[in-house]
Amino acid sequence: MTAYGSFPGARPRRLRTTPAMRRMVAETRLHPADLILPAFVREGISEPVPISAMPGVVQHTRDTLRKAAVEALEAGVAGIMLFGVPEDAKKDAAGTAGTDPDGILQVAIRDVKAEVGDELVIMSDLCLDEYTDHGHCGVLDAEGRVDNDATLERYAEMAQVQADAGVHVVGPSGMMDGQVGVIRDALDQTGHEDVSVLAYTVKYSSAFYGPFREAVGSSLRGDRKTYQQDPANLRESLRELALDLAEGADMVMVKPAGPYLDVLAKVADAVDVPVAAYQISGEYAMIEAAAEKGWIDRDRAILEALTGIRRAGAQMILTYWATEVARTL
């Protein structure tokens, strides 16, 4: 007995005593339906191509993509975000393969839709970077700068062909001013009022995209700092958020996720629409690399990172571990 009697009277450790107790009082829970699987499909290959910087992730063939979609569905994953990788010979300055009804992404959308129907939410990346020979997210002007308004015209065409292919959600990721409004109008004017827009509202110019460039066979020359956001800025994200909502965004996203949890929390507190976060390639690669060296516990680190993103306010998380994690939850 001390002079303080029963001090300390408040013992938070009482609620940490057993796994069952910790589970009962957990404030944040992960569920398979919180997860979305990003997937790459590459034109002209007969076997999946491993992505060296992302162990366990591949560029799919059309057949293996269908299988991956079914596996995600069976695991309880909510959706799949598709990225097309065309043959190099089909890349040009305007990214025409991205608006070709028979381009790889549109074909992949139809493949997945035929396989899983409406049971899995099919999402598509709406951007030109995979299809341009210069690797930028839009068309260039005479001085080699990304032309915002000319790019919007291309995005409107992309929205239409992706919707025609059967996609449920388009994800415009190019960070062009006005992109959500133009895409919403294009969808509505072509009879696709039910196709949703997941706005890449907050997309930073990040070093963590490195492995993704390999995944999509990027031809980028230079950088994207003139249209993706400066990592130093937060208030700018809230301005982007207000603009996207005014233009008709159905859902909003923060990308990357892990390094920007403060931004994610601000966005989640400010809106009444669903909020997504994208745990990007570099975040994935760092955990896999550290685990491969034996420096961290891989499975615990994955769940901890995803729980942190969920706790910060994301209702949906795009993660390359989606199917694996959904099976364990």
Coordinates of C-alpha atoms in Angstrom, one line a residue:
M1 CA 0.0 0.0 0.0
T2 CA 1.4 3.4 -1.0
A3 CA 0.5 6.8 0.2
Y4 CA -1.7 7.1 -2.8
G5 CA -3.9 4.3 -1.9
S6 CA -5.0 2.4 -5.0
F7 CA -2.9 4.7 -7.3
P8 CA -3.0 4.4 -10.2
G9 CA -6.7 4.1 -10.3
A10 CA -6.9 4.4 -14.0
R11 CA -5.2 1.4 -15.6
P12 CA -5.7 1.4 -19.4
R13 CA -3.7 -1.8 -19.5
R14 CA -6.7 -3.7 -18.2
L15 CA -8.2 -3.4 -21.7
R16 CA -5.0 -5.0 -23.3
T17 CA -4.7 -8.1 -21.2
T18 CA -5.7 -10.8 -23.7
P19 CA -6.2 -11.1 -27.5
A20 CA -10.0 -11.4 -26.9
M21 CA -10.1 -8.2 -24.8
R22 CA -8.0 -6.3 -27.4
R23 CA -10.3 -7.5 -30.1
M24 CA -13.4 -6.5 -28.2
V25 CA -12.3 -2.9 -27.6
A26 CA -10.6 -2.3 -31.0
E27 CA -11.6 1.1 -32.4
T28 CA -10.7 0.3 -36.0
R29 CA -11.4 -2.9 -37.9
L30 CA -10.3 -4.0 -41.3
H31 CA -12.8 -5.9 -43.4
P32 CA -12.4 -7.5 -46.9
A33 CA -15.0 -5.1 -48.2
D34 CA -12.7 -2.2 -47.4
L35 CA -10.2 -3.4 -49.9
I36 CA -9.7 -2.8 -53.6
L37 CA -7.2 -4.7 -55.7
P38 CA -5.1 -2.7 -58.3
A39 CA -4.2 -5.0 -61.3
F40 CA -2.2 -4.6 -64.4
V41 CA -3.0 -6.3 -67.7
R42 CA -0.4 -6.2 -70.5
E43 CA -1.1 -6.6 -74.2
G44 CA 0.7 -9.2 -76.2
I45 CA 2.0 -11.6 -73.5
S46 CA 1.2 -15.3 -73.1
E47 CA 2.4 -15.6 -69.5
P48 CA 2.3 -13.2 -66.5
V49 CA 5.4 -11.0 -66.2
P50 CA 6.7 -10.5 -62.7
I51 CA 7.3 -6.9 -61.6
S52 CA 10.8 -6.9 -60.1
A53 CA 10.3 -4.1 -57.7
M54 CA 7.0 -5.5 -56.5
P55 CA 7.5 -9.1 -55.4
G56 CA 4.3 -11.1 -55.9
V57 CA 2.7 -8.6 -58.3
V58 CA 2.6 -9.3 -62.0
Q59 CA 1.5 -7.8 -65.3
H60 CA -1.4 -10.1 -66.1
T61 CA -2.4 -11.8 -69.3
R62 CA -6.1 -11.5 -70.1
D63 CA -6.6 -15.0 -68.8
T64 CA -4.8 -14.5 -65.5
L65 CA -6.5 -11.2 -65.0
R66 CA -9.8 -13.0 -65.1
K67 CA -8.6 -15.5 -62.6
A68 CA -7.3 -12.7 -60.3
A69 CA -10.7 -11.0 -60.4
V70 CA -12.5 -14.3 -59.4
E71 CA -10.0 -14.8 -56.6
A72 CA -10.6 -11.3 -55.3
L73 CA -14.3 -11.8 -55.4
E74 CA -14.1 -15.1 -53.6
A75 CA -12.0 -13.5 -50.9
G76 CA -14.6 -10.8 -50.3
V77 CA -12.6 -7.9 -51.9
A78 CA -14.9 -5.0 -52.8
G79 CA -13.4 -4.0 -56.2
I80 CA -10.6 -4.2 -58.7
M81 CA -8.9 -1.2 -60.3
L82 CA -7.6 -2.0 -63.8
F83 CA -4.5 -0.5 -65.5
G84 CA -3.8 -1.3 -69.1
V85 CA -0.3 -1.8 -70.5
P86 CA -0.3 -1.5 -74.3
E87 CA 2.4 -2.7 -76.7
D88 CA 5.1 -0.1 -77.1
A89 CA 4.4 0.2 -80.8
K90 CA 0.9 1.4 -80.0
K91 CA 2.0 4.4 -77.9
D92 CA 1.8 7.8 -79.5
A93 CA 1.8 11.4 -78.6
A94 CA -2.0 11.5 -78.1
G95 CA -2.3 8.1 -76.3
T96 CA -4.8 6.9 -78.9
A97 CA -4.7 3.3 -77.5
G98 CA -6.4 4.6 -74.4
T99 CA -9.5 5.6 -76.4
D100 CA -9.5 2.7 -78.8
P101 CA -12.6 0.5 -78.0
D102 CA -10.4 -2.5 -78.7
G103 CA -7.4 -1.1 -76.6
I104 CA -6.1 -3.4 -73.9
L105 CA -7.9 -1.7 -71.0
Q106 CA -11.3 -1.7 -72.7
V107 CA -10.8 -5.4 -73.6
A108 CA -9.8 -6.1 -70.0
I109 CA -12.9 -4.4 -68.6
R110 CA -15.1 -6.5 -70.9
D111 CA -13.2 -9.7 -69.9
V112 CA -13.6 -9.0 -66.2
K113 CA -17.2 -8.0 -66.6
A114 CA -18.0 -11.2 -68.4
E115 CA -16.3 -13.2 -65.6
V116 CA -17.7 -11.5 -62.4
G117 CA -20.6 -9.4 -63.7
D118 CA -21.8 -6.9 -61.1
E119 CA -20.6 -9.0 -58.1
L120 CA -17.2 -7.2 -58.0
V121 CA -16.9 -3.4 -58.5
I122 CA -14.9 -2.9 -61.7
M123 CA -12.9 0.3 -61.7
S124 CA -10.6 1.6 -64.4
D125 CA -7.7 4.0 -64.4
L126 CA -8.7 7.0 -66.6
C127 CA -5.4 8.5 -67.6
L128 CA -3.2 8.8 -70.7
D129 CA 0.2 8.1 -69.2
E130 CA 0.3 4.4 -70.0
Y131 CA -0.5 5.1 -73.7
T132 CA 1.6 8.2 -74.5
D133 CA 5.1 7.8 -76.0
H134 CA 6.3 10.7 -73.7
G135 CA 4.7 9.1 -70.6
H136 CA 2.8 12.2 -69.4
C137 CA -0.8 12.1 -68.2
G138 CA -2.0 14.3 -71.1
V139 CA -1.2 15.6 -74.5
L140 CA 1.6 18.1 -75.0
D141 CA 1.5 21.6 -76.5
A142 CA 4.0 23.0 -79.0
E143 CA 6.5 23.8 -76.1
G144 CA 6.3 20.3 -74.6
R145 CA 4.1 21.2 -71.7
V146 CA 1.0 19.3 -70.7
D147 CA -2.0 21.0 -72.3
N148 CA -4.7 20.9 -69.6
D149 CA -7.8 21.7 -71.7
A150 CA -6.7 19.6 -74.7
T151 CA -6.2 16.7 -72.3
L152 CA -9.7 17.1 -70.9
E153 CA -11.1 16.4 -74.4
R154 CA -9.1 13.1 -74.4
Y155 CA -10.4 12.2 -70.9
A156 CA -14.0 12.7 -72.1
E157 CA -13.4 10.2 -74.9
M158 CA -11.7 7.8 -72.4
A159 CA -14.6 7.9 -70.1
Q160 CA -17.0 7.0 -72.8
V161 CA -15.1 4.0 -74.1
Q162 CA -14.5 2.7 -70.6
A163 CA -18.2 3.1 -69.8
D164 CA -19.2 1.4 -73.0
A165 CA -16.9 -1.5 -72.1
G166 CA -18.9 -2.0 -68.8
V167 CA -16.9 -0.4 -66.1
H168 CA -18.7 0.6 -62.9
V169 CA -16.3 3.3 -61.7
V170 CA -13.8 5.5 -63.5
G171 CA -10.8 6.8 -61.7
P172 CA -9.4 9.9 -63.3
S173 CA -5.8 10.1 -62.0
G174 CA -4.2 12.7 -64.3
M175 CA -4.7 15.8 -62.0
M176 CA -5.9 18.0 -64.8
D177 CA -7.9 21.0 -63.6
G178 CA -11.6 20.4 -64.3
Q179 CA -11.3 16.7 -65.1
V180 CA -14.1 15.5 -62.9
G181 CA -16.7 17.9 -64.3
V182 CA -15.7 17.1 -67.9
I183 CA -15.8 13.3 -67.3
R184 CA -19.1 13.6 -65.5
D185 CA -20.7 15.5 -68.4
A186 CA -19.3 13.0 -70.9
L187 CA -20.7 10.1 -69.0
D188 CA -24.1 11.7 -68.6
Q189 CA -24.3 12.8 -72.2
T190 CA -23.6 9.3 -73.5
G191 CA -26.2 7.5 -71.3
H192 CA -23.8 6.4 -68.6
E193 CA -25.4 8.3 -65.7
D194 CA -24.9 5.3 -63.4
V195 CA -21.1 5.1 -63.8
S196 CA -19.4 6.6 -60.8
V197 CA -16.4 8.9 -60.6
L198 CA -13.7 8.1 -58.1
A199 CA -11.8 11.4 -58.1
Y200 CA -8.1 11.3 -57.5
T201 CA -8.6 14.4 -55.5
V202 CA -5.2 14.4 -53.7
K203 CA -2.4 13.0 -55.7
Y204 CA 1.1 14.1 -54.8
S205 CA 4.2 14.1 -56.9
S206 CA 5.8 11.3 -55.0
A207 CA 9.1 9.4 -55.1
F208 CA 7.1 6.4 -53.9
Y209 CA 5.6 5.8 -57.4
G210 CA 8.9 4.4 -58.6
P211 CA 7.9 0.7 -58.9
F212 CA 4.6 1.6 -60.5
R213 CA 6.5 3.0 -63.5
E214 CA 7.9 -0.5 -64.2
A215 CA 4.4 -2.0 -63.7
V216 CA 2.9 0.1 -66.4
G217 CA 5.9 0.2 -68.7
S218 CA 6.1 4.0 -68.3
S219 CA 7.8 6.0 -71.0
L220 CA 8.0 9.1 -68.9
R221 CA 10.6 11.7 -69.6
G222 CA 10.9 14.5 -67.0
D223 CA 8.5 14.7 -64.1
R224 CA 4.9 15.5 -63.3
K225 CA 5.5 18.3 -60.8
T226 CA 3.5 20.8 -62.8
Y227 CA 0.3 18.9 -62.4
Q228 CA 0.6 16.6 -59.4
Q229 CA 0.6 18.2 -56.0
D230 CA 3.6 19.4 -54.0
P231 CA 4.2 17.2 -51.0
A232 CA 4.7 20.3 -48.9
N233 CA 1.1 21.4 -49.2
L234 CA -2.0 20.4 -47.3
R235 CA -4.5 23.3 -47.7
E236 CA -4.2 22.9 -51.5
S237 CA -5.6 19.4 -51.0
L238 CA -8.7 20.8 -49.4
R239 CA -9.1 23.3 -52.4
E240 CA -8.9 20.4 -54.8
L241 CA -11.4 18.5 -52.7
A242 CA -13.9 21.4 -52.9
L243 CA -13.5 21.6 -56.7
D244 CA -14.0 17.9 -57.2
L245 CA -17.1 17.7 -55.1
A246 CA -18.5 20.7 -56.9
E247 CA -17.9 19.0 -60.2
G248 CA -19.7 15.9 -59.2
A249 CA -17.3 13.4 -57.7
D250 CA -19.0 10.4 -56.2
M251 CA -16.0 9.3 -54.2
V252 CA -12.6 10.9 -53.4
M253 CA -9.1 9.6 -53.0
V254 CA -5.8 10.4 -51.4
K255 CA -2.7 9.0 -53.0
P256 CA -0.2 8.0 -51.7
A257 CA -1.7 6.8 -48.4
G258 CA 1.0 6.1 -45.8
P259 CA 3.1 9.3 -46.0
Y260 CA 0.0 11.5 -46.1
L261 CA -2.2 10.2 -43.3
D262 CA -2.6 13.8 -42.0
V263 CA -4.1 14.8 -45.3
L264 CA -6.3 11.7 -45.4
A265 CA -7.7 12.6 -42.0
K266 CA -8.4 16.2 -43.0
V267 CA -10.2 15.0 -46.2
A268 CA -12.2 12.4 -44.3
D269 CA -13.3 14.9 -41.7
A270 CA -14.4 17.4 -44.4
V271 CA -16.7 15.3 -46.6
D272 CA -19.9 13.2 -46.6
V273 CA -18.9 11.0 -49.6
P274 CA -16.8 7.8 -49.4
V275 CA -13.1 8.3 -49.1
A276 CA -10.4 6.1 -50.6
A277 CA -6.7 5.9 -50.1
Y278 CA -4.2 4.2 -52.4
Q279 CA -1.3 2.3 -50.7
I280 CA 1.0 2.7 -53.6
S281 CA 3.8 0.7 -55.1
G282 CA 6.6 2.2 -53.1
E283 CA 4.8 1.6 -49.9
Y284 CA 4.3 -2.1 -50.9
A285 CA 7.9 -2.5 -52.1
M286 CA 9.4 -1.1 -48.8
I287 CA 7.6 -3.6 -46.6
E288 CA 8.3 -6.5 -48.9
A289 CA 12.0 -5.6 -49.2
A290 CA 12.4 -5.1 -45.4
A291 CA 10.6 -8.4 -44.8
E292 CA 12.7 -10.2 -47.3
K293 CA 15.8 -9.1 -45.4
G294 CA 14.3 -10.3 -42.2
W295 CA 14.2 -6.8 -40.7
I296 CA 10.4 -6.7 -40.0
D297 CA 7.6 -9.2 -39.5
R298 CA 5.9 -9.0 -42.9
D299 CA 2.3 -10.0 -42.0
R300 CA 2.2 -7.8 -38.9
A301 CA 3.6 -4.8 -40.9
I302 CA 1.1 -5.2 -43.7
L303 CA -1.9 -5.2 -41.3
E304 CA -0.5 -2.4 -39.2
A305 CA 0.0 -0.2 -42.3
L306 CA -3.5 -0.9 -43.5
T307 CA -5.0 -0.4 -40.1
G308 CA -3.3 3.0 -39.9
I309 CA -4.8 4.0 -43.2
R310 CA -8.2 2.9 -42.2
R311 CA -7.9 4.6 -38.8
A312 CA -7.0 7.9 -40.5
G313 CA -10.4 7.8 -42.3
A314 CA -10.2 5.8 -45.5
Q315 CA -13.3 3.7 -46.0
M316 CA -11.7 2.0 -49.0
I317 CA -8.1 1.1 -49.5
L318 CA -6.4 0.2 -52.8
T319 CA -3.7 -2.2 -51.9
Y320 CA -1.7 -4.8 -53.8
W321 CA -2.2 -7.1 -50.8
A322 CA -6.0 -6.9 -51.1
T323 CA -6.8 -10.5 -51.9
E324 CA -4.1 -11.9 -49.5
V325 CA -5.3 -9.8 -46.6
A326 CA -9.0 -10.4 -47.3
R327 CA -8.3 -14.1 -47.0
T328 CA -6.8 -13.7 -43.5
L329 CA -9.4 -11.3 -42.0

